[in-house]
Amino acid sequence: MLATEDILETIGMIREECLDIRTITMGISLYDCQSDDPKRLCDKIYDKIMSSARNLVATGEEISKYYGIPIINKRVSVTPIALMAGGLDRDGVVNIAKTMDKAARELGINFIGGYSALVQKGFTNGSRTLIDSIPEALASTERVCSSVNAASTKAGINMDAVAQMGRIIKETAYLTRDNGSLGCAKLVVFANVPEDNPFMAGAFHGVGEPETVINVGVSGPGVVASAIRRAGDCSLADLAELIKKTAFKITRVGQLVALAASEKLNVPFGIVDLSLAPTPAIGDSVAYILESMGLEQCGCPGTTAALAMLNDAVKKGGVMASSQVGGLSGAFIPVSEDAGMIAAARSGMLSIEKLEAMTAVCSVGLDMIAIPGDTSAEAISGIIADELSIGVVNFKTTAARLIPAYGSKVGDTINFGGLLGEAPVMPIKTGSPEKFIHRGGRIPAPIQSLKN
C-alpha cells in the first residue's frame, strides 16, 4: 500500500521540482523491410513504423493523465539505416530519411532516431552512403536524428570517419544556416554507443534488440537539487546517500511508466535510462545541482569532483530501483539545454576544455555546444577525436554534438527553442590539428581492451 507521505512527495516533485518522464521511446526493427527496390523499401519501412507505433502517442498521453506524471516526448528509434542501405545511392538513402520523417509527423511523435552508422572499425558501402547523405537528410527533414559511432574500446578510433564527420558537420551547418544551423543539433558522433538509448539524437534500435521494445528515459535534476538544498550543511558522504535515495525514487517513477506502457502496447519493456536530463527551465539544471553541493558556479575548481560524485550516486540509486537499467544513465551536461550551464558559459567560468574534463566522469560528452561558424572542419574533427578518446580509454560512452552555427562568432547566442534551448557561442583554441587529422587510418585499440 502506498504511504500518503510518499504520494504527496511525488506530487511535490512533479509540481514544484520539474520531475518528468523525458521520453517513452519505442525501438522498431526494420530487418524484415529489406527490398531490392528502393521505393518498395521505403514503403515497407513506412508501413512497419506506422503499424508498430500507431498507439504510442495516445498511450503515452493516457498514462500521463492516469498517473499525473508529465511525459514530455514520445519517440521512435529504428534499426541503423546504414544496415539497410548497401544497395542504395545517396538519393535512395535520403528518401528513407524523408520516409521516416513522414511517419514521425503522421504519428505525432517528437523525434525519430536511427539514421545511423556504426563505423568504429571501418566502412561498409551502406555506411559510406549514409554518412555522405547526412547533411541533405537533416536539412530536408524535421524530426529525423542521426548518429555515427566512430570509435570503441575494442576497435580504437576510426580517424577517417572522424575526419569525415568534421566535414559533414560543417556542411550540415551550412545547409541549415537559415535555422541557426539546427541540423547539427540532430547529429551526434559516439564512442562505445549503447544500443538501447532512448534519448536523441543518439537513439537507434540495436542489432541485439527484440522486434519492438519500450525504453524510458527519466529526468529530475530539479528534484535532486531541491533535496540537496533541504539537507543543509551535511557531509559529502551524507550528501551522496541523499542523492542515491532521491535517484531511487525518480527511477521508480520511470519503472512504473515503462511497465504501464509495455503492458498497454503489448511490447516488451527494455530499460529505464535514469539519466538526469536538464531543460532550459529555471531549476531543472544539472549545473544547479553542482552549485547546490557547494560550488560558487559550475565550472569552478571542484566541478569535476562534484559531478563524479553525483553521477555515481545517481547510478547506485537507479540500479536499486530497477533491474533493467540501461542506455546512458547518469548526468547529462548539454550546454544549450541547461539554464545553469548557459549562465556559466556566458560568464566564462565554463569552457570547452572544462566540459571535456567533466565528460570523463558523467554521461555522454560534449553536448549541444555552439562554436564559431568559421571553425574549420579539422578543428571540429580534433574536438571529436579528443572526446572519443576519453570514452575509448575509459570504457565508457562519450559523444560530441557540436554546432558551428553559420555566421556566428564568440559571444553570440543561438536560439533553438523548446527543449533544445539556446546556446552561447563558445571560444575554441586556435591551433590547428590539420596535419594530425589528415594522417588518417585508425588509432589502435588501447591495451586495456584485451580483456579475454
Tab-separated table of C-alpha atoms in Angstrom:
chain	number	residue	atom	x	y	z
A	1	MET	CA	0.000	0.000	0.000
A	2	LEU	CA	1.337	3.435	-0.887
A	3	ALA	CA	2.043	5.724	2.055
A	4	THR	CA	0.321	9.112	1.977
A	5	GLU	CA	3.615	10.945	2.503
A	6	ASP	CA	5.184	9.155	-0.495
A	7	ILE	CA	2.270	10.160	-2.716
A	8	LEU	CA	2.448	13.778	-1.552
A	9	GLU	CA	6.217	13.826	-2.034
A	10	THR	CA	5.875	12.628	-5.638
A	11	ILE	CA	3.171	15.214	-6.339
A	12	GLY	CA	5.508	17.898	-4.995
A	13	MET	CA	8.334	16.656	-7.224
A	14	ILE	CA	6.103	16.950	-10.289
A	15	ARG	CA	4.501	20.302	-9.479
A	16	GLU	CA	7.436	22.184	-7.976
A	17	GLU	CA	10.675	20.444	-8.970
A	18	CYS	CA	10.220	19.633	-12.686
A	19	LEU	CA	10.078	15.845	-12.300
A	20	ASP	CA	9.009	14.263	-15.563
A	21	ILE	CA	9.411	11.294	-17.852
A	22	ARG	CA	11.561	12.821	-20.533
A	23	THR	CA	10.727	10.219	-23.154
A	24	ILE	CA	8.989	6.974	-23.988
A	25	THR	CA	10.920	5.601	-26.958
A	26	MET	CA	9.751	2.619	-28.984
A	27	GLY	CA	12.506	0.706	-30.733
A	28	ILE	CA	11.463	-0.939	-34.001
A	29	SER	CA	13.423	-3.486	-36.034
A	30	LEU	CA	13.426	-2.898	-39.792
A	31	TYR	CA	15.226	-6.090	-40.817
A	32	ASP	CA	12.103	-7.579	-42.389
A	33	CYS	CA	11.732	-4.489	-44.590
A	34	GLN	CA	14.665	-5.321	-46.882
A	35	SER	CA	13.984	-4.969	-50.609
A	36	ASP	CA	15.988	-4.600	-53.804
A	37	ASP	CA	13.500	-1.965	-54.972
A	38	PRO	CA	14.256	1.420	-53.287
A	39	LYS	CA	10.621	2.528	-53.446
A	40	ARG	CA	9.391	-0.770	-52.056
A	41	LEU	CA	11.972	-0.495	-49.263
A	42	CYS	CA	10.661	2.938	-48.263
A	43	ASP	CA	7.065	1.729	-48.405
A	44	LYS	CA	7.853	-1.227	-46.153
A	45	ILE	CA	9.730	0.979	-43.665
A	46	TYR	CA	6.813	3.408	-43.549
A	47	ASP	CA	4.289	0.619	-43.024
A	48	LYS	CA	6.387	-1.009	-40.282
A	49	ILE	CA	6.823	2.217	-38.313
A	50	MET	CA	3.170	3.195	-38.692
A	51	SER	CA	1.821	-0.211	-37.644
A	52	SER	CA	4.230	-0.685	-34.725
A	53	ALA	CA	3.936	2.803	-33.213
A	54	ARG	CA	0.351	3.670	-34.134
A	55	ASN	CA	-0.750	3.784	-30.473
A	56	LEU	CA	2.451	5.179	-28.934
A	57	VAL	CA	1.386	8.809	-28.547
A	58	ALA	CA	-2.128	8.029	-27.341
A	59	THR	CA	-0.776	5.510	-24.835
A	60	GLY	CA	1.759	7.992	-23.502
A	61	GLU	CA	-0.946	10.613	-23.039
A	62	GLU	CA	-3.245	8.089	-21.355
A	63	ILE	CA	-0.543	7.041	-18.872
A	64	SER	CA	0.392	10.652	-18.189
A	65	LYS	CA	-3.227	11.544	-17.425
A	66	TYR	CA	-3.843	8.464	-15.282
A	67	TYR	CA	-0.763	8.842	-13.071
A	68	GLY	CA	-0.458	12.624	-13.268
A	69	ILE	CA	3.145	12.325	-14.451
A	70	PRO	CA	4.264	14.575	-17.345
A	71	ILE	CA	5.610	12.576	-20.291
A	72	ILE	CA	7.404	15.148	-22.412
A	73	ASN	CA	8.372	13.217	-25.541
A	74	LYS	CA	7.167	10.170	-27.438
A	75	ARG	CA	9.857	8.928	-29.795
A	76	VAL	CA	10.789	6.084	-32.104
A	77	SER	CA	14.176	4.544	-32.854
A	78	VAL	CA	14.821	2.147	-35.736
A	79	THR	CA	17.474	-0.230	-36.986
A	80	PRO	CA	20.583	1.724	-38.113
A	81	ILE	CA	19.678	2.728	-41.648
A	82	ALA	CA	23.230	2.093	-42.885
A	83	LEU	CA	22.460	-1.626	-42.486
A	84	MET	CA	19.593	-1.220	-44.959
A	85	ALA	CA	21.464	0.967	-47.447
A	86	GLY	CA	24.053	-1.316	-49.049
A	87	GLY	CA	22.421	-1.256	-52.473
A	88	LEU	CA	21.278	2.368	-52.441
A	89	ASP	CA	22.724	5.574	-53.811
A	90	ARG	CA	22.637	8.878	-51.933
A	91	ASP	CA	19.170	9.815	-53.186
A	92	GLY	CA	17.841	6.427	-52.112
A	93	VAL	CA	19.124	6.839	-48.554
A	94	VAL	CA	17.808	10.401	-48.295
A	95	ASN	CA	14.410	9.081	-49.368
A	96	ILE	CA	14.488	6.736	-46.366
A	97	ALA	CA	15.080	9.765	-44.117
A	98	LYS	CA	12.111	11.517	-45.712
A	99	THR	CA	10.023	8.378	-45.200
A	100	MET	CA	10.988	8.267	-41.519
A	101	ASP	CA	10.104	11.943	-41.182
A	102	LYS	CA	6.731	11.434	-42.831
A	103	ALA	CA	5.886	8.581	-40.460
A	104	ALA	CA	7.011	10.580	-37.425
A	105	ARG	CA	4.906	13.568	-38.439
A	106	GLU	CA	1.793	11.481	-39.068
A	107	LEU	CA	2.199	9.592	-35.789
A	108	GLY	CA	2.705	12.845	-33.868
A	109	ILE	CA	5.986	11.711	-32.308
A	110	ASN	CA	8.664	14.266	-31.463
A	111	PHE	CA	11.763	12.681	-32.983
A	112	ILE	CA	12.762	9.504	-34.792
A	113	GLY	CA	16.297	8.184	-34.445
A	114	GLY	CA	18.274	5.601	-36.337
A	115	TYR	CA	19.599	7.451	-39.363
A	116	SER	CA	22.812	5.949	-38.126
A	117	ALA	CA	26.015	4.113	-38.991
A	118	LEU	CA	28.464	2.093	-36.900
A	119	VAL	CA	31.930	2.534	-38.378
A	120	GLN	CA	34.320	2.125	-35.449
A	121	LYS	CA	36.423	-0.371	-37.410
A	122	GLY	CA	35.679	0.619	-40.978
A	123	PHE	CA	33.081	1.478	-43.597
A	124	THR	CA	30.578	-0.644	-45.459
A	125	ASN	CA	29.087	0.582	-48.703
A	126	GLY	CA	25.884	1.411	-46.849
A	127	SER	CA	27.628	3.358	-44.094
A	128	ARG	CA	29.645	5.394	-46.611
A	129	THR	CA	26.498	6.314	-48.498
A	130	LEU	CA	24.560	7.164	-45.364
A	131	ILE	CA	27.277	9.350	-43.829
A	132	ASP	CA	27.714	11.218	-47.099
A	133	SER	CA	23.960	11.876	-47.173
A	134	ILE	CA	23.572	13.173	-43.599
A	135	PRO	CA	23.660	16.931	-44.369
A	136	GLU	CA	20.986	16.655	-47.055
A	137	ALA	CA	18.889	14.260	-44.961
A	138	LEU	CA	18.874	16.515	-41.893
A	139	ALA	CA	18.276	19.651	-43.953
A	140	SER	CA	15.273	18.114	-45.721
A	141	THR	CA	13.594	16.608	-42.639
A	142	GLU	CA	12.239	17.978	-39.370
A	143	ARG	CA	12.195	15.083	-36.895
A	144	VAL	CA	14.934	12.718	-38.070
A	145	CYS	CA	18.018	12.339	-35.872
A	146	SER	CA	21.355	10.926	-36.943
A	147	SER	CA	24.295	9.319	-35.168
A	148	VAL	CA	27.638	7.816	-36.134
A	149	ASN	CA	29.661	5.524	-33.870
A	150	ALA	CA	33.268	6.183	-34.876
A	151	ALA	CA	35.139	4.525	-32.022
A	152	SER	CA	35.032	1.789	-29.409
A	153	THR	CA	37.341	0.435	-26.745
A	154	LYS	CA	37.607	-2.854	-28.679
A	155	ALA	CA	38.268	-1.282	-32.090
A	156	GLY	CA	40.006	2.025	-31.376
A	157	ILE	CA	39.147	5.247	-33.218
A	158	ASN	CA	38.362	5.329	-36.938
A	159	MET	CA	40.104	8.603	-37.729
A	160	ASP	CA	38.952	8.521	-41.346
A	161	ALA	CA	35.389	8.639	-40.008
A	162	VAL	CA	36.299	11.367	-37.526
A	163	ALA	CA	37.836	13.455	-40.305
A	164	GLN	CA	34.783	12.966	-42.468
A	165	MET	CA	32.410	13.903	-39.638
A	166	GLY	CA	34.150	17.269	-39.283
A	167	ARG	CA	33.272	17.978	-42.908
A	168	ILE	CA	29.756	16.549	-42.544
A	169	ILE	CA	29.020	18.780	-39.540
A	170	LYS	CA	30.248	21.838	-41.445
A	171	GLU	CA	28.064	21.004	-44.431
A	172	THR	CA	25.057	20.345	-42.205
A	173	ALA	CA	25.580	23.707	-40.509
A	174	TYR	CA	25.630	25.432	-43.895
A	175	LEU	CA	22.554	23.675	-45.291
A	176	THR	CA	20.532	24.544	-42.162
A	177	ARG	CA	22.038	28.042	-41.776
A	178	ASP	CA	18.651	29.754	-42.017
A	179	ASN	CA	17.563	27.978	-38.842
A	180	GLY	CA	20.575	28.517	-36.567
A	181	SER	CA	22.350	25.505	-38.118
A	182	LEU	CA	19.756	23.385	-36.303
A	183	GLY	CA	20.641	20.290	-38.302
A	184	CYS	CA	23.785	19.887	-36.205
A	185	ALA	CA	21.635	19.598	-33.068
A	186	LYS	CA	20.212	16.401	-34.563
A	187	LEU	CA	23.623	14.820	-35.225
A	188	VAL	CA	25.975	13.172	-32.738
A	189	VAL	CA	29.274	11.277	-33.034
A	190	PHE	CA	29.855	8.487	-30.499
A	191	ALA	CA	32.394	6.186	-28.942
A	192	ASN	CA	31.025	2.982	-27.374
A	193	VAL	CA	27.463	3.799	-28.376
A	194	PRO	CA	24.732	1.949	-26.410
A	195	GLU	CA	22.112	0.131	-28.472
A	196	ASP	CA	19.183	0.774	-26.111
A	197	ASN	CA	19.435	4.532	-25.575
A	198	PRO	CA	16.011	6.286	-25.553
A	199	PHE	CA	17.463	9.804	-25.835
A	200	MET	CA	18.012	11.750	-29.053
A	201	ALA	CA	19.970	12.406	-31.133
A	202	GLY	CA	21.759	9.099	-30.462
A	203	ALA	CA	18.875	6.633	-30.246
A	204	PHE	CA	18.770	3.661	-32.605
A	205	HIS	CA	17.408	0.113	-32.333
A	206	GLY	CA	20.428	-2.123	-31.829
A	207	VAL	CA	21.132	-5.397	-33.586
A	208	GLY	CA	20.649	-7.402	-30.380
A	209	GLU	CA	17.284	-5.861	-29.518
A	210	PRO	CA	13.887	-7.606	-29.906
A	211	GLU	CA	11.460	-6.910	-32.735
A	212	THR	CA	9.996	-3.990	-30.806
A	213	VAL	CA	10.805	-2.658	-27.347
A	214	ILE	CA	9.871	0.148	-24.963
A	215	ASN	CA	12.705	2.159	-23.382
A	216	VAL	CA	12.006	5.026	-20.997
A	217	GLY	CA	14.213	7.984	-20.101
A	218	VAL	CA	13.544	9.700	-16.782
A	219	SER	CA	14.634	13.106	-15.604
A	220	GLY	CA	14.640	15.152	-12.426
A	221	PRO	CA	17.612	17.480	-11.861
A	222	GLY	CA	15.290	19.866	-10.027
A	223	VAL	CA	14.274	17.130	-7.588
A	224	VAL	CA	17.896	16.321	-6.751
A	225	ALA	CA	18.859	19.992	-6.367
A	226	SER	CA	15.915	20.637	-4.036
A	227	ALA	CA	16.788	17.614	-1.891
A	228	ILE	CA	20.373	18.839	-1.542
A	229	ARG	CA	19.270	22.327	-0.558
A	230	ARG	CA	16.948	20.912	2.093
A	231	ALA	CA	19.784	18.784	3.515
A	232	GLY	CA	21.806	21.846	4.524
A	233	ASP	CA	25.427	21.533	5.652
A	234	CYS	CA	25.792	17.755	5.792
A	235	SER	CA	28.947	15.792	4.939
A	236	LEU	CA	29.712	14.649	1.393
A	237	ALA	CA	29.056	11.036	2.415
A	238	ASP	CA	25.609	12.007	3.688
A	239	LEU	CA	25.042	14.040	0.530
A	240	ALA	CA	25.890	11.041	-1.664
A	241	GLU	CA	23.436	8.916	0.309
A	242	LEU	CA	20.730	11.551	-0.146
A	243	ILE	CA	21.320	11.724	-3.915
A	244	LYS	CA	21.202	7.929	-4.115
A	245	LYS	CA	17.849	7.778	-2.318
A	246	THR	CA	16.430	10.561	-4.485
A	247	ALA	CA	17.582	8.812	-7.675
A	248	PHE	CA	15.874	5.662	-6.415
A	249	LYS	CA	12.544	7.490	-6.161
A	250	ILE	CA	12.932	9.090	-9.586
A	251	THR	CA	13.784	5.763	-11.212
A	252	ARG	CA	10.793	4.031	-9.612
A	253	VAL	CA	8.555	6.558	-11.347
A	254	GLY	CA	10.245	5.690	-14.646
A	255	GLN	CA	9.831	1.965	-13.988
A	256	LEU	CA	6.133	2.475	-13.282
A	257	VAL	CA	5.588	4.301	-16.572
A	258	ALA	CA	7.720	1.836	-18.557
A	259	LEU	CA	5.801	-1.186	-17.286
A	260	ALA	CA	2.459	0.501	-17.940
A	261	ALA	CA	3.466	1.416	-21.500
A	262	SER	CA	4.817	-2.081	-22.120
A	263	GLU	CA	1.564	-3.684	-20.990
A	264	LYS	CA	-0.756	-1.329	-22.874
A	265	LEU	CA	1.221	-1.523	-26.120
A	266	ASN	CA	1.954	-5.260	-25.786
A	267	VAL	CA	5.619	-4.514	-26.412
A	268	PRO	CA	8.499	-5.828	-24.244
A	269	PHE	CA	9.927	-3.487	-21.611
A	270	GLY	CA	13.589	-2.850	-22.365
A	271	ILE	CA	15.309	-0.425	-19.996
A	272	VAL	CA	14.938	2.642	-17.860
A	273	ASP	CA	17.627	5.202	-18.607
A	274	LEU	CA	17.996	7.063	-15.325
A	275	SER	CA	19.910	10.000	-16.735
A	276	LEU	CA	19.400	13.422	-15.173
A	277	ALA	CA	18.369	15.245	-18.343
A	278	PRO	CA	18.078	19.015	-17.837
A	279	THR	CA	15.904	21.550	-19.632
A	280	PRO	CA	16.222	25.333	-20.083
A	281	ALA	CA	13.562	25.768	-17.357
A	282	ILE	CA	14.872	27.541	-14.272
A	283	GLY	CA	15.566	24.944	-11.572
A	284	ASP	CA	15.744	21.950	-13.933
A	285	SER	CA	19.521	22.047	-14.213
A	286	VAL	CA	22.459	19.728	-13.537
A	287	ALA	CA	24.628	22.829	-13.074
A	288	TYR	CA	22.316	23.965	-10.268
A	289	ILE	CA	22.758	20.580	-8.579
A	290	LEU	CA	26.517	21.092	-8.569
A	291	GLU	CA	26.095	24.611	-7.230
A	292	SER	CA	23.719	23.319	-4.529
A	293	MET	CA	26.519	20.972	-3.482
A	294	GLY	CA	28.687	23.986	-2.676
A	295	LEU	CA	30.271	25.299	-5.872
A	296	GLU	CA	30.081	29.043	-6.443
A	297	GLN	CA	29.372	28.396	-10.122
A	298	CYS	CA	29.529	25.378	-12.385
A	299	GLY	CA	32.970	25.241	-13.995
A	300	CYS	CA	34.942	26.466	-11.000
A	301	PRO	CA	37.575	24.227	-9.331
A	302	GLY	CA	35.905	21.186	-7.828
A	303	THR	CA	33.284	20.852	-10.575
A	304	THR	CA	34.593	17.561	-11.963
A	305	ALA	CA	34.785	16.009	-8.488
A	306	ALA	CA	31.241	17.093	-7.633
A	307	LEU	CA	29.941	15.769	-10.945
A	308	ALA	CA	31.717	12.428	-10.442
A	309	MET	CA	30.073	12.031	-7.042
A	310	LEU	CA	26.668	12.994	-8.439
A	311	ASN	CA	26.927	10.563	-11.344
A	312	ASP	CA	27.981	7.666	-9.134
A	313	ALA	CA	25.211	8.269	-6.587
A	314	VAL	CA	22.591	8.523	-9.339
A	315	LYS	CA	23.659	5.172	-10.800
A	316	LYS	CA	23.690	3.471	-7.399
A	317	GLY	CA	20.197	4.686	-6.601
A	318	GLY	CA	18.897	3.785	-10.039
A	319	VAL	CA	20.106	0.187	-10.088
A	320	MET	CA	18.449	-0.392	-6.716
A	321	ALA	CA	15.155	0.820	-8.162
A	322	SER	CA	15.141	-1.242	-11.351
A	323	SER	CA	16.837	-4.403	-12.549
A	324	GLN	CA	16.579	-3.185	-16.136
A	325	VAL	CA	18.704	-0.035	-16.209
A	326	GLY	CA	20.499	0.785	-19.448
A	327	GLY	CA	21.020	3.393	-22.110
A	328	LEU	CA	23.334	6.130	-20.892
A	329	SER	CA	22.204	6.514	-17.250
A	330	GLY	CA	23.938	9.356	-15.477
A	331	ALA	CA	24.036	13.153	-15.566
A	332	PHE	CA	23.774	14.922	-18.925
A	333	ILE	CA	25.565	18.229	-19.440
A	334	PRO	CA	24.098	19.668	-22.677
A	335	VAL	CA	25.038	23.336	-22.574
A	336	SER	CA	22.086	24.753	-24.502
A	337	GLU	CA	19.532	22.663	-22.575
A	338	ASP	CA	20.664	23.590	-19.053
A	339	ALA	CA	19.999	27.087	-17.673
A	340	GLY	CA	22.899	26.825	-15.215
A	341	MET	CA	25.330	25.652	-17.906
A	342	ILE	CA	24.235	28.502	-20.158
A	343	ALA	CA	24.901	31.029	-17.385
A	344	ALA	CA	28.298	29.512	-16.594
A	345	ALA	CA	29.310	29.517	-20.264
A	346	ARG	CA	28.238	33.132	-20.700
A	347	SER	CA	30.229	34.239	-17.660
A	348	GLY	CA	33.355	32.485	-18.949
A	349	MET	CA	33.504	30.140	-15.952
A	350	LEU	CA	32.709	27.123	-18.118
A	351	SER	CA	34.968	26.418	-21.102
A	352	ILE	CA	35.008	23.623	-23.652
A	353	GLU	CA	38.188	22.329	-22.019
A	354	LYS	CA	36.468	22.119	-18.620
A	355	LEU	CA	33.446	20.448	-20.198
A	356	GLU	CA	35.763	17.883	-21.766
A	357	ALA	CA	37.233	17.087	-18.347
A	358	MET	CA	33.710	16.735	-16.933
A	359	THR	CA	32.761	14.230	-19.633
A	360	ALA	CA	35.304	11.789	-18.218
A	361	VAL	CA	33.016	11.260	-15.212
A	362	CYS	CA	29.447	11.787	-16.483
A	363	SER	CA	27.085	10.562	-19.175
A	364	VAL	CA	27.826	11.152	-22.838
A	365	GLY	CA	30.089	14.086	-23.651
A	366	LEU	CA	30.386	17.481	-25.312
A	367	ASP	CA	26.706	18.062	-25.884
A	368	MET	CA	24.819	20.877	-27.618
A	369	ILE	CA	27.817	23.201	-27.734
A	370	ALA	CA	27.744	26.121	-30.175
A	371	ILE	CA	31.120	27.135	-31.602
A	372	PRO	CA	32.030	29.886	-34.083
A	373	GLY	CA	30.677	29.320	-37.559
A	374	ASP	CA	34.106	29.703	-39.175
A	375	THR	CA	35.612	26.845	-37.146
A	376	SER	CA	37.451	24.573	-39.578
A	377	ALA	CA	36.360	21.009	-40.283
A	378	GLU	CA	39.750	19.821	-38.992
A	379	ALA	CA	39.285	21.646	-35.680
A	380	ILE	CA	35.838	20.064	-35.295
A	381	SER	CA	37.354	16.661	-36.017
A	382	GLY	CA	40.069	17.334	-33.445
A	383	ILE	CA	37.480	18.124	-30.765
A	384	ILE	CA	35.580	14.960	-31.671
A	385	ALA	CA	38.771	12.861	-31.539
A	386	ASP	CA	39.639	14.241	-28.093
A	387	GLU	CA	36.185	13.397	-26.785
A	388	LEU	CA	36.057	9.917	-28.276
A	389	SER	CA	39.479	9.094	-26.865
A	390	ILE	CA	38.142	9.663	-23.340
A	391	GLY	CA	35.471	7.051	-23.985
A	392	VAL	CA	37.793	4.560	-25.638
A	393	VAL	CA	40.411	4.614	-22.883
A	394	ASN	CA	37.887	4.651	-20.030
A	395	PHE	CA	35.440	2.003	-21.295
A	396	LYS	CA	32.554	4.494	-21.352
A	397	THR	CA	30.205	6.101	-23.804
A	398	THR	CA	31.276	9.543	-24.926
A	399	ALA	CA	29.998	11.694	-27.751
A	400	ALA	CA	30.170	15.097	-29.396
A	401	ARG	CA	27.215	17.176	-30.583
A	402	LEU	CA	28.800	20.365	-31.871
A	403	ILE	CA	27.060	23.237	-33.637
A	404	PRO	CA	29.296	25.510	-35.739
A	405	ALA	CA	26.421	27.939	-36.238
A	406	TYR	CA	26.838	29.501	-39.661
A	407	GLY	CA	27.788	33.186	-39.470
A	408	SER	CA	28.121	33.180	-35.672
A	409	LYS	CA	31.010	34.414	-33.552
A	410	VAL	CA	32.029	34.136	-29.908
A	411	GLY	CA	29.537	35.969	-27.705
A	412	ASP	CA	26.544	35.391	-29.976
A	413	THR	CA	23.583	33.309	-28.797
A	414	ILE	CA	21.889	30.708	-30.975
A	415	ASN	CA	18.242	30.117	-30.048
A	416	PHE	CA	16.804	26.705	-30.920
A	417	GLY	CA	13.598	26.917	-28.896
A	418	GLY	CA	11.808	24.248	-26.880
A	419	LEU	CA	13.864	21.645	-25.028
A	420	LEU	CA	16.905	22.444	-27.178
A	421	GLY	CA	17.113	25.880	-25.548
A	422	GLU	CA	19.739	28.427	-26.530
A	423	ALA	CA	23.486	28.146	-26.850
A	424	PRO	CA	26.071	30.851	-26.221
A	425	VAL	CA	28.793	30.546	-28.853
A	426	MET	CA	31.888	29.358	-27.003
A	427	PRO	CA	35.517	30.004	-27.973
A	428	ILE	CA	37.841	27.197	-29.011
A	429	LYS	CA	41.625	27.018	-29.174
A	430	THR	CA	43.020	28.397	-32.410
A	431	GLY	CA	45.904	25.956	-33.010
A	432	SER	CA	45.255	23.636	-35.945
A	433	PRO	CA	45.232	19.810	-35.780
A	434	GLU	CA	45.041	19.640	-39.577
A	435	LYS	CA	48.168	17.544	-40.186
A	436	PHE	CA	47.258	15.103	-37.424
A	437	ILE	CA	43.698	14.672	-38.712
A	438	HIS	CA	44.812	14.204	-42.322
A	439	ARG	CA	47.126	11.307	-41.422
A	440	GLY	CA	44.000	9.152	-41.473
A	441	GLY	CA	43.828	5.493	-40.583
A	442	ARG	CA	42.789	4.114	-37.235
A	443	ILE	CA	44.099	4.850	-33.751
A	444	PRO	CA	44.566	1.312	-32.394
A	445	ALA	CA	42.507	-0.003	-29.500
A	446	PRO	CA	44.142	0.618	-26.104
A	447	ILE	CA	45.889	-2.206	-24.278
A	448	GLN	CA	43.074	-2.336	-21.708
A	449	SER	CA	40.757	-3.599	-24.461
A	450	LEU	CA	42.418	-7.027	-24.250
A	451	LYS	CA	40.140	-8.475	-21.589
A	452	ASN	CA	39.786	-12.084	-22.756
